[in-house]
Coordinates of C-alpha atoms and ligand atoms in Angstrom, one line a residue:
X18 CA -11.0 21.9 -7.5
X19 CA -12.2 24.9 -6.1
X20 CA -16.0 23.7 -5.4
X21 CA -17.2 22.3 -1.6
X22 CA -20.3 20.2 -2.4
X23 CA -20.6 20.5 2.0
X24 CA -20.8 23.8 1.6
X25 CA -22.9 24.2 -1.3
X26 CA -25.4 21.6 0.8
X27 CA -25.9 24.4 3.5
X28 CA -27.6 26.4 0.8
X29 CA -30.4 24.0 1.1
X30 CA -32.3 24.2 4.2
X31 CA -33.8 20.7 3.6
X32 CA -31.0 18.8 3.4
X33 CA -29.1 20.7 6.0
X34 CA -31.5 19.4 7.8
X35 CA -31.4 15.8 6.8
X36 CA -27.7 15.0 6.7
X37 CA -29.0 11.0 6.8
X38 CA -30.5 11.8 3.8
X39 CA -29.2 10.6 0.1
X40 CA -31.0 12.5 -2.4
X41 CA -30.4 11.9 -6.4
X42 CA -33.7 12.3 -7.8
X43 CA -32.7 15.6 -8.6
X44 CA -34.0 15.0 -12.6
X45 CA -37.7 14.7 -10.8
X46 CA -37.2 18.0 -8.7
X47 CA -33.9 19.7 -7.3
X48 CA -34.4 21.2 -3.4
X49 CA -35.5 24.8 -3.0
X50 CA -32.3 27.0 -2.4
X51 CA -32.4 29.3 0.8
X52 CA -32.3 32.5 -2.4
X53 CA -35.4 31.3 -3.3
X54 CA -37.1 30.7 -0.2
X55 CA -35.8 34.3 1.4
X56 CA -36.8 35.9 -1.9
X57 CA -40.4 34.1 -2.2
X58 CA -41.1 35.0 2.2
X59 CA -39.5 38.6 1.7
X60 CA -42.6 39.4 -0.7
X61 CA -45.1 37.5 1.1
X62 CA -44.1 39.6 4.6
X63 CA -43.3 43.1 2.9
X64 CA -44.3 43.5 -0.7
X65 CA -47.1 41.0 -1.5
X66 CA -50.1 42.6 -3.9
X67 CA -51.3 41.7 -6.8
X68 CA -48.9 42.3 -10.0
X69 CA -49.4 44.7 -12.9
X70 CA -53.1 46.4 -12.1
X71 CA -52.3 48.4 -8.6
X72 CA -51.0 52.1 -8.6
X73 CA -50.9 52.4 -4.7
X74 CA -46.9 51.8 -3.2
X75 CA -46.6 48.0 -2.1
X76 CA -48.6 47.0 -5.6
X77 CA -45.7 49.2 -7.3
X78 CA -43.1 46.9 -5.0
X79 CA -44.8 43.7 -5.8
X80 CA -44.6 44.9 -9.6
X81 CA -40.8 46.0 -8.9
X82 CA -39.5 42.7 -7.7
X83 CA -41.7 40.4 -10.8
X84 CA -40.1 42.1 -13.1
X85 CA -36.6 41.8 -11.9
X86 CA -36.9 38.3 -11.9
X87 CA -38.1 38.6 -15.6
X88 CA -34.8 39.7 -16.1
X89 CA -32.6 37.3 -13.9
X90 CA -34.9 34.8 -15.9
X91 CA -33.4 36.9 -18.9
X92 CA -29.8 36.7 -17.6
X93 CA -29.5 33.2 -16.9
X94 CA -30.7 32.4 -20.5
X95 CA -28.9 34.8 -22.0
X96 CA -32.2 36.6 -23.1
X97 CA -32.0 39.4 -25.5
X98 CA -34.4 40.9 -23.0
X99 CA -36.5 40.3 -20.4
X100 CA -39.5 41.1 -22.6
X101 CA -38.5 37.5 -24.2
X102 CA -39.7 35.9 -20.5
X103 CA -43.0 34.5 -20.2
X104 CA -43.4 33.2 -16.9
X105 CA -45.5 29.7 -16.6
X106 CA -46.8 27.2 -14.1
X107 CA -44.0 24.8 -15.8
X108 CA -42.2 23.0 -18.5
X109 CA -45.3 21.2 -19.2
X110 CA -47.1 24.5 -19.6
X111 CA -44.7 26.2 -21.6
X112 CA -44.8 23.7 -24.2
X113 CA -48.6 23.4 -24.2
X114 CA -48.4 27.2 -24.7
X115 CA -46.9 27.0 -27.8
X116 CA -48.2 24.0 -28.7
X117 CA -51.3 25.6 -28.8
X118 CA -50.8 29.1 -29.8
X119 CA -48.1 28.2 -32.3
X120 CA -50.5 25.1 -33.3
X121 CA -53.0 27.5 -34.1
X122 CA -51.4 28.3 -37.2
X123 CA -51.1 24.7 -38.3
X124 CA -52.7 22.7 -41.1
X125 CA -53.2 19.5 -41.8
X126 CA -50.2 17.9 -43.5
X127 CA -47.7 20.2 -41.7
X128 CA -45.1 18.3 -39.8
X129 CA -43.6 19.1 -36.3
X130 CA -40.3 17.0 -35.4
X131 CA -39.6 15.3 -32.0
X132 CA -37.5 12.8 -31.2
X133 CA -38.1 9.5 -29.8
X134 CA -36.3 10.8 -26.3
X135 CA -38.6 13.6 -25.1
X136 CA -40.6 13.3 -21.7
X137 CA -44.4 13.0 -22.0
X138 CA -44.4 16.7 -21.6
X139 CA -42.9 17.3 -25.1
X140 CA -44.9 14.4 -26.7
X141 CA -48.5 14.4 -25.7
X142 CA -49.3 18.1 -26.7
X143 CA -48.2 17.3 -30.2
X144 CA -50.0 14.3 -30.2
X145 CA -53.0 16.3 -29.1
X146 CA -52.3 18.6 -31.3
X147 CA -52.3 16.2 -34.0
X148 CA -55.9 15.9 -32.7
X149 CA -56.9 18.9 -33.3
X150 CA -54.9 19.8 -36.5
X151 CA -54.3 16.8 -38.5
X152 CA -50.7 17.5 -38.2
X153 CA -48.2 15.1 -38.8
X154 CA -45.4 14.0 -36.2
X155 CA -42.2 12.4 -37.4
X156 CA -40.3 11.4 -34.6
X157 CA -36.0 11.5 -34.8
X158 CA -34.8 8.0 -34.4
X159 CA -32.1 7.0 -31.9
X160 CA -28.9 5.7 -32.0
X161 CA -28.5 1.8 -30.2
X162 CA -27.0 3.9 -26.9
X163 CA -30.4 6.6 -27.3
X164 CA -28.5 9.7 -28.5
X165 CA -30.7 11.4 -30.8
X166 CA -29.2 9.7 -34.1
X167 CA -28.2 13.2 -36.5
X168 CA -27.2 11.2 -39.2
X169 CA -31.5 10.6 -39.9
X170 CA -31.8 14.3 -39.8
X171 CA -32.4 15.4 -43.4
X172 CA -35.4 12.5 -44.3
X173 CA -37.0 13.3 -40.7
X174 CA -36.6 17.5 -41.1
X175 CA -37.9 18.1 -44.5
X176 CA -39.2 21.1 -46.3
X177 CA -43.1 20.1 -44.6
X178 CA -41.1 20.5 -41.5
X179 CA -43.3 23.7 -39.2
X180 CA -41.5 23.2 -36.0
X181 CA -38.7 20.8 -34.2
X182 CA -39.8 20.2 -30.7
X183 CA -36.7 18.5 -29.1
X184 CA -35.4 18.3 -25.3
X185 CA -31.8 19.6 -24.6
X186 CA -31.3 17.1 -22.4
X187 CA -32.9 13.0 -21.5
X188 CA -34.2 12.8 -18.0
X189 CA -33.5 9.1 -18.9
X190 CA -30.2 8.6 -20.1
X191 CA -28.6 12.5 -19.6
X192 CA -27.7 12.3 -23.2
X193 CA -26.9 16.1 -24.5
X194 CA -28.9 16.5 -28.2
X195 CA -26.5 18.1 -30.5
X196 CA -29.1 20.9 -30.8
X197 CA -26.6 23.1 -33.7
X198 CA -27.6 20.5 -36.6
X199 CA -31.2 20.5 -35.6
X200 CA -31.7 24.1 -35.5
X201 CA -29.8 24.5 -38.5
X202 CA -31.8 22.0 -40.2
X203 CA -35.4 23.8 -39.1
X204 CA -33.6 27.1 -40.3
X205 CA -33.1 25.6 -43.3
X206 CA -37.0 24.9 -44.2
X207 CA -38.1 28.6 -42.6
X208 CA -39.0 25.9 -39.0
X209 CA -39.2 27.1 -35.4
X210 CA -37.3 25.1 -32.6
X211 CA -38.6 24.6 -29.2
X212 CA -36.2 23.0 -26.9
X213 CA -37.3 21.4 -23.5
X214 CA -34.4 22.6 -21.4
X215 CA -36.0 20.6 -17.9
X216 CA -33.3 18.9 -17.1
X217 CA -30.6 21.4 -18.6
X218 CA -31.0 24.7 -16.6
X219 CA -30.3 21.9 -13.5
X220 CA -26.6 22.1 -14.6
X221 CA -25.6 25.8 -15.5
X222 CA -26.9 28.6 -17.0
X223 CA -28.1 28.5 -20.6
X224 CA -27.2 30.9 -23.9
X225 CA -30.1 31.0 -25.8
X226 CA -28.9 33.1 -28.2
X227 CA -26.3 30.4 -29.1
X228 CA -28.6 27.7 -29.4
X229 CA -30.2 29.7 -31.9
X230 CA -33.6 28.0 -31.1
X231 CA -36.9 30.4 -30.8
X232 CA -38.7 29.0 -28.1
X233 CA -36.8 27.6 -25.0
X234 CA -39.0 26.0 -21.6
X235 CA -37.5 24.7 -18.2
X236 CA -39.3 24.6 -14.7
X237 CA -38.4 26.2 -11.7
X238 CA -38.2 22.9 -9.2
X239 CA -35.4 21.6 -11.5
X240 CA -33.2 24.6 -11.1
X241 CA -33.6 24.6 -7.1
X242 CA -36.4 27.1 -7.4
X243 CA -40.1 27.0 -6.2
X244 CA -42.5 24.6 -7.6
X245 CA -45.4 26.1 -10.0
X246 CA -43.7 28.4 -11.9
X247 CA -41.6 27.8 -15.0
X248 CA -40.6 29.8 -18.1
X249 CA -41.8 30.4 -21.3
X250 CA -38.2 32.0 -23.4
X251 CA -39.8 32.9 -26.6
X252 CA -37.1 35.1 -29.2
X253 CA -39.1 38.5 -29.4
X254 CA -40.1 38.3 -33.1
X255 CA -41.6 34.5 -32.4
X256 CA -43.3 35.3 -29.5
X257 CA -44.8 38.3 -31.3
X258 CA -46.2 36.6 -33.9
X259 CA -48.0 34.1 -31.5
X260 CA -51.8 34.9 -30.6
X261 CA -52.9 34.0 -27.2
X262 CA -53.3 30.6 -24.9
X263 CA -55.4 31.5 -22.6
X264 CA -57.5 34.6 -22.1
X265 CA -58.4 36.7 -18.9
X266 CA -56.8 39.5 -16.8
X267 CA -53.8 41.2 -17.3
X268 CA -53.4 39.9 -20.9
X269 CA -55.6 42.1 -22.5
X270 CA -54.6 45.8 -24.5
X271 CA -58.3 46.8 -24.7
X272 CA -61.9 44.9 -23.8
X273 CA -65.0 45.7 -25.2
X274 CA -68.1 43.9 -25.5
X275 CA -67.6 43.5 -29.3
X276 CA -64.2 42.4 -28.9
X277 CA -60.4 42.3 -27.3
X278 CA -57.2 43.4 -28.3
X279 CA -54.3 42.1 -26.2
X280 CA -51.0 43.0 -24.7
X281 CA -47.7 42.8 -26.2
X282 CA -45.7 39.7 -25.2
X283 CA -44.6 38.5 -22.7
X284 CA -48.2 39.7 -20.6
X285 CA -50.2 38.6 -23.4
X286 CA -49.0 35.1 -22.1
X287 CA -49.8 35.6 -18.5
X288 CA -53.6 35.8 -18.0
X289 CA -54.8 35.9 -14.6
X290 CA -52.7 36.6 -11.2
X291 CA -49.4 34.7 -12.1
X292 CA -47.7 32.9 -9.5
X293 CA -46.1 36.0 -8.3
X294 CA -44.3 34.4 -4.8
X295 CA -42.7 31.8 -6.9
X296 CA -41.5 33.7 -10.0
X297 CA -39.6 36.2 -7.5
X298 CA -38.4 33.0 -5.9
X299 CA -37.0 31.7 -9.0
X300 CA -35.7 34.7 -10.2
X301 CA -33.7 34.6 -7.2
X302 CA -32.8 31.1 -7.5
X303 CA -31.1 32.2 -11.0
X304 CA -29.6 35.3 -10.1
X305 CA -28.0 33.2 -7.3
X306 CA -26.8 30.1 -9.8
X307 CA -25.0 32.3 -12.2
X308 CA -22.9 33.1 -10.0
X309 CA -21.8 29.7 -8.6
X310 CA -18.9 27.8 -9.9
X311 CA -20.6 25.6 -12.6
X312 CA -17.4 24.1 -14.1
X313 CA -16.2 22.9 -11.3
X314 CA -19.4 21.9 -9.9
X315 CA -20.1 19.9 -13.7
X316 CA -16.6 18.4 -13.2
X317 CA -17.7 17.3 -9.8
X318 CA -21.1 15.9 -11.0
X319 CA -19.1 14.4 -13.5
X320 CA -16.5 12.4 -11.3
X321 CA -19.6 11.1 -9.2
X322 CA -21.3 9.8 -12.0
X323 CA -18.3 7.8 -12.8
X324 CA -18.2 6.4 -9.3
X325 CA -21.2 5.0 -9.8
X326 CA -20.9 3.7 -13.3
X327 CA -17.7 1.9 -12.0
X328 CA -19.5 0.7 -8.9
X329 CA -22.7 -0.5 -11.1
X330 CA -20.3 -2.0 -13.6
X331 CA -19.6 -5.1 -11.0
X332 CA -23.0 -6.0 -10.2
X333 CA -24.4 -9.4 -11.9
X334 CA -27.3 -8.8 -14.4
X335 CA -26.9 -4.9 -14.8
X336 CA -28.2 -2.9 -18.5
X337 CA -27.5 0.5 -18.6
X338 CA -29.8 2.6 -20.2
X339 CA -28.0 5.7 -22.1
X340 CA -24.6 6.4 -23.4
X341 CA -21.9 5.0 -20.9
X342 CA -19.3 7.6 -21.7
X343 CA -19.6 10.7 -19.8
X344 CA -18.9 12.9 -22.7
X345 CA -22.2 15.3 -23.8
X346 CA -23.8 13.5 -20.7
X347 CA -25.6 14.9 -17.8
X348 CA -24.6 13.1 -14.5
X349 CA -28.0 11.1 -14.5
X350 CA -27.6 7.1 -14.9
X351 CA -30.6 4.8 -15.4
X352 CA -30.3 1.7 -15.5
X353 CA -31.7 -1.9 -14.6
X354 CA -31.1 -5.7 -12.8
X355 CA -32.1 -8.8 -14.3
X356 CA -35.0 -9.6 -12.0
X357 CA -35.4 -7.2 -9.8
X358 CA -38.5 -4.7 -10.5
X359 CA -37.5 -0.9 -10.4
X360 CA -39.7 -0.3 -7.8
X361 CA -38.5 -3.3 -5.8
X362 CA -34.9 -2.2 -5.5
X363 CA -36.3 1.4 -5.0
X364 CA -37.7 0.4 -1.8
X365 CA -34.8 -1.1 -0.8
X366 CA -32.4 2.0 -1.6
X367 CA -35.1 3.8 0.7
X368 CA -34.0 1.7 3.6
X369 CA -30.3 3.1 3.2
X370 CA -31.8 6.6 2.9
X371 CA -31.3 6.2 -0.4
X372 CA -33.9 8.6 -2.8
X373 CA -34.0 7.4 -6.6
X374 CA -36.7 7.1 -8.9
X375 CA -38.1 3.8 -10.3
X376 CA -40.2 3.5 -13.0
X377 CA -40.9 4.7 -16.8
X378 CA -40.0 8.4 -16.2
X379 CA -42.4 9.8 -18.3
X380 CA -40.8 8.7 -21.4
X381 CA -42.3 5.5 -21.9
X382 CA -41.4 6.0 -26.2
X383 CA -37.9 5.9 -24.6
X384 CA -39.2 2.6 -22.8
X385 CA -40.2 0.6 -25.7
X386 CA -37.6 1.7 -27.5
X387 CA -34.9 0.2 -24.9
X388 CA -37.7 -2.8 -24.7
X389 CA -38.2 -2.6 -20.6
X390 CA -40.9 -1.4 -18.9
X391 CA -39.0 1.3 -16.8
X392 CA -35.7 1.4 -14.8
X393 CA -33.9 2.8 -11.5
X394 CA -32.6 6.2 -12.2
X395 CA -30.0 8.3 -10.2
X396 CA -29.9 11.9 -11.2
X397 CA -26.7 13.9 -9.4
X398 CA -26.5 17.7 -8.7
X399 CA -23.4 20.0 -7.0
X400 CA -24.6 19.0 -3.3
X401 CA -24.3 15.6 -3.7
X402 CA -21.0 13.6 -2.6
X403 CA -19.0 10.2 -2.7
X404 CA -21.2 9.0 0.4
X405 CA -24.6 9.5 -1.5
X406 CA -22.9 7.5 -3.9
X407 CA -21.6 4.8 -1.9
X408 CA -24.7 4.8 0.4
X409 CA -26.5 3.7 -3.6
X410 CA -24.6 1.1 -4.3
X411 CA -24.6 -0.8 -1.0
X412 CA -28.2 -0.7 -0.9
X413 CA -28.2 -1.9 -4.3
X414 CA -25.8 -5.1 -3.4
X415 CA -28.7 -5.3 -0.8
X416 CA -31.4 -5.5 -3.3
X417 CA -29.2 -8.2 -5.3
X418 CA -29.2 -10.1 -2.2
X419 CA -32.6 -9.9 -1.6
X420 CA -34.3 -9.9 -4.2
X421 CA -32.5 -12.2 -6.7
Ligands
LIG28 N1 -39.3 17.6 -19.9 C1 -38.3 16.9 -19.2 C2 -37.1 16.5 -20.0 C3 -38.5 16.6 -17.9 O1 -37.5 15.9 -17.3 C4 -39.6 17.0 -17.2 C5 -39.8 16.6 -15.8 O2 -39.3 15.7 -15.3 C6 -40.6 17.7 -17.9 C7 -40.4 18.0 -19.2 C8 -41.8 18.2 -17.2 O3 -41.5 19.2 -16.2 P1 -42.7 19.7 -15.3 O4 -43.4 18.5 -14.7 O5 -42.0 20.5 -14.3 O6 -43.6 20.5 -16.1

């Protein structure tokens, strides 16, 4: 294998910084890369102005270097063009944005699919939607090991069917949704797909125009960009035929005091001053991923995520949440000990320098469905190496110890 996670670590100036440090809650955020951070501070020393309304030289700069990271946006996704990039605050936002805009065409008695895996972020607009709409959600059930379950595709997707909101990826269990069937299945009854792709863009670049879907959202903080700023990827022809979110600056064709025509997508999208450091950050972040060695780095992700399924396998009282097999997985393992609350053995871990998440994740469906109130989860990415791994599970022999 061709792939240094050492060296990979020196592109992050946090952890080069903290080599005591074992970070794997990389599903909750992944650390800024130094192409994001010298691409964000190069436009806040040289070329900051407001985007899209200046004619002088530095506001034609700052304009320059936001749209070329609309199109290394459009590059990693495999974009048709950068026109199909709406830049966003976040996942969250993205999907609120079309939960809204694309809602606004909804009646009561239309149905939008999810499944029972998503995070909050792709449940709670619907539901509020439902609110405001009357729509009706039917929900994909899940297999025993909380894979989407395919095989209760055609009575959940049925001809009522308006759009399938589903995530690419758990931030619970790492499970992979078999998106072809699903897209299919929407195609089939004239449906759009939105796909959460949060934890997905984390682990490679992604071909939109393969998945087929129309709308596809992910946040910059997962793929090692800036916080507050995300994307929108909306196939031109869907995104053209969605009205507004929000209204205000920038999105606007003409104003007058009668009424407002607006922009073509994607500024239509973008009221107000976006967050211009960050999207130049991100785009920078991306441009710099594509290029990295991703199946090596997967297979190494891969191989640690075994080492700590075997190491978790010997401790007393352990449930894993999620498939066990690493096939269609992402390298993030949840799991739980008879006895021990998440948090609990999460403070422990801290003690060993150990970073992990305890709780319900934001998927609290995915919760009841599993019948616990939450679990410890360890999500891996390319820096990390057999020693965060090991450091986890002593701390976690620890926590039996001590806490059992
Ligand atoms: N969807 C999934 C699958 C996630 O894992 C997350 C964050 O953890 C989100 C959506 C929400 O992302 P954000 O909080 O960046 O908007």
């Amino acid at each position: 294998m061709n792939f240094s996670p050492a060296k990979w670590r020196r592109h992050f100036p946090l952890l080069a910084a903290h080599h005591e440090l074992h970070y794997l809650d990389n599903a909750a955020t992944g650390q800024t890369c130094a192409a994001a951070l010298n691409a964000a501070t190069a436009f806040d020393t040289q070329s900051r102005a407001n985007v899209l309304r200046g004619t002088y030289r530095l506001a034609e700069q700052a304009d320059a270097a936001y749209e070329n990271a609309r199109r290394q946006a459009a590059a990693y996704l495999n974009a048709a063009g950068s026109e199909e990039v709406v830049f966003t605050a976040g996942t969250t936002a993205s999907i609120n944005l079309v939960a809204h805009a694309f809602g606004e065409g909804l009646h009561a008695g239309d149905e939008v699919v999810l499944s029972l895996a998503e995070h909050h972020s792709n449940f709670v607009p619907w539901q509020m939607l439902r609110e405001r709409r009357g729509v009706v959600l039917r929900l994909l059930p899940l297999t025993a090991d909380g894979r989407i379950d395919l095989s209760r595709l055609g009575e959940t997707l049925t001809p009522r069917c308006k759009l399938a909101a589903v995530t690419h990826a758990s931030n619970v269990t790492g499970a992979v949704t078999g998106l072809a069937p699903i897209v299919a299945a929407a195609r089939a009854v004239g449906a759009r797909v939105l796909i959460d792709g949060a934890q997905a863009v984390q682990h490679g670049p992604v071909d939109v125009a393969a998945l087929g879907a129309d709308f596809y959202a992910f946040s910059g903080h997962k793929a090692f960009g800036p916080t507050g700023v995300g994307v929108l990827w909306g196939r031109g022809e869907a995104l053209a035929a969605l009205p507004p979110f929000l209204g205000g600056g920038g999105m606007i064709g003409r104003v007058t005091v009668e009424e407002t025509t607006y922009a073509p997508p994607p500024r239509r999208f973008e009221a107000g001053t976006p967050p211009i450091a960050q999207a130049i950050g991100l785009g920078a972040a991306l441009d710099w991923l594509r290029a990295q060695p991703w199946a090596d780095m997967n297979a190494h992700t891969a191989r640690l995520a075994q080492r700590l399924i075997d190491g978790l396998a010997v401790l007393r009282g352990l449930t894993f949440l999620g498939p066990r097999d690493l096939k269609e997985r992402l390298p993030i393992v949840s799991f739980n000990l008879e006895g021990i609350h998440p948090h609990d053995a999460c403070q422990v871990l801290d003690e060993y320098g150990v970073a992990v998440r305890g709780g319900h994740h934001c998927a609290q469906p995915l919760m009841d469905f599993f019948g616990v109130q939450g679990a410890v989860r360890a999500s891996i990415a390319p820096y990390n190496d057999d020693a965060d791994i090991d450091a986890l599970l002593a701390g976690l022999q620890d926590a039996v110890r001590k806490l059992k």
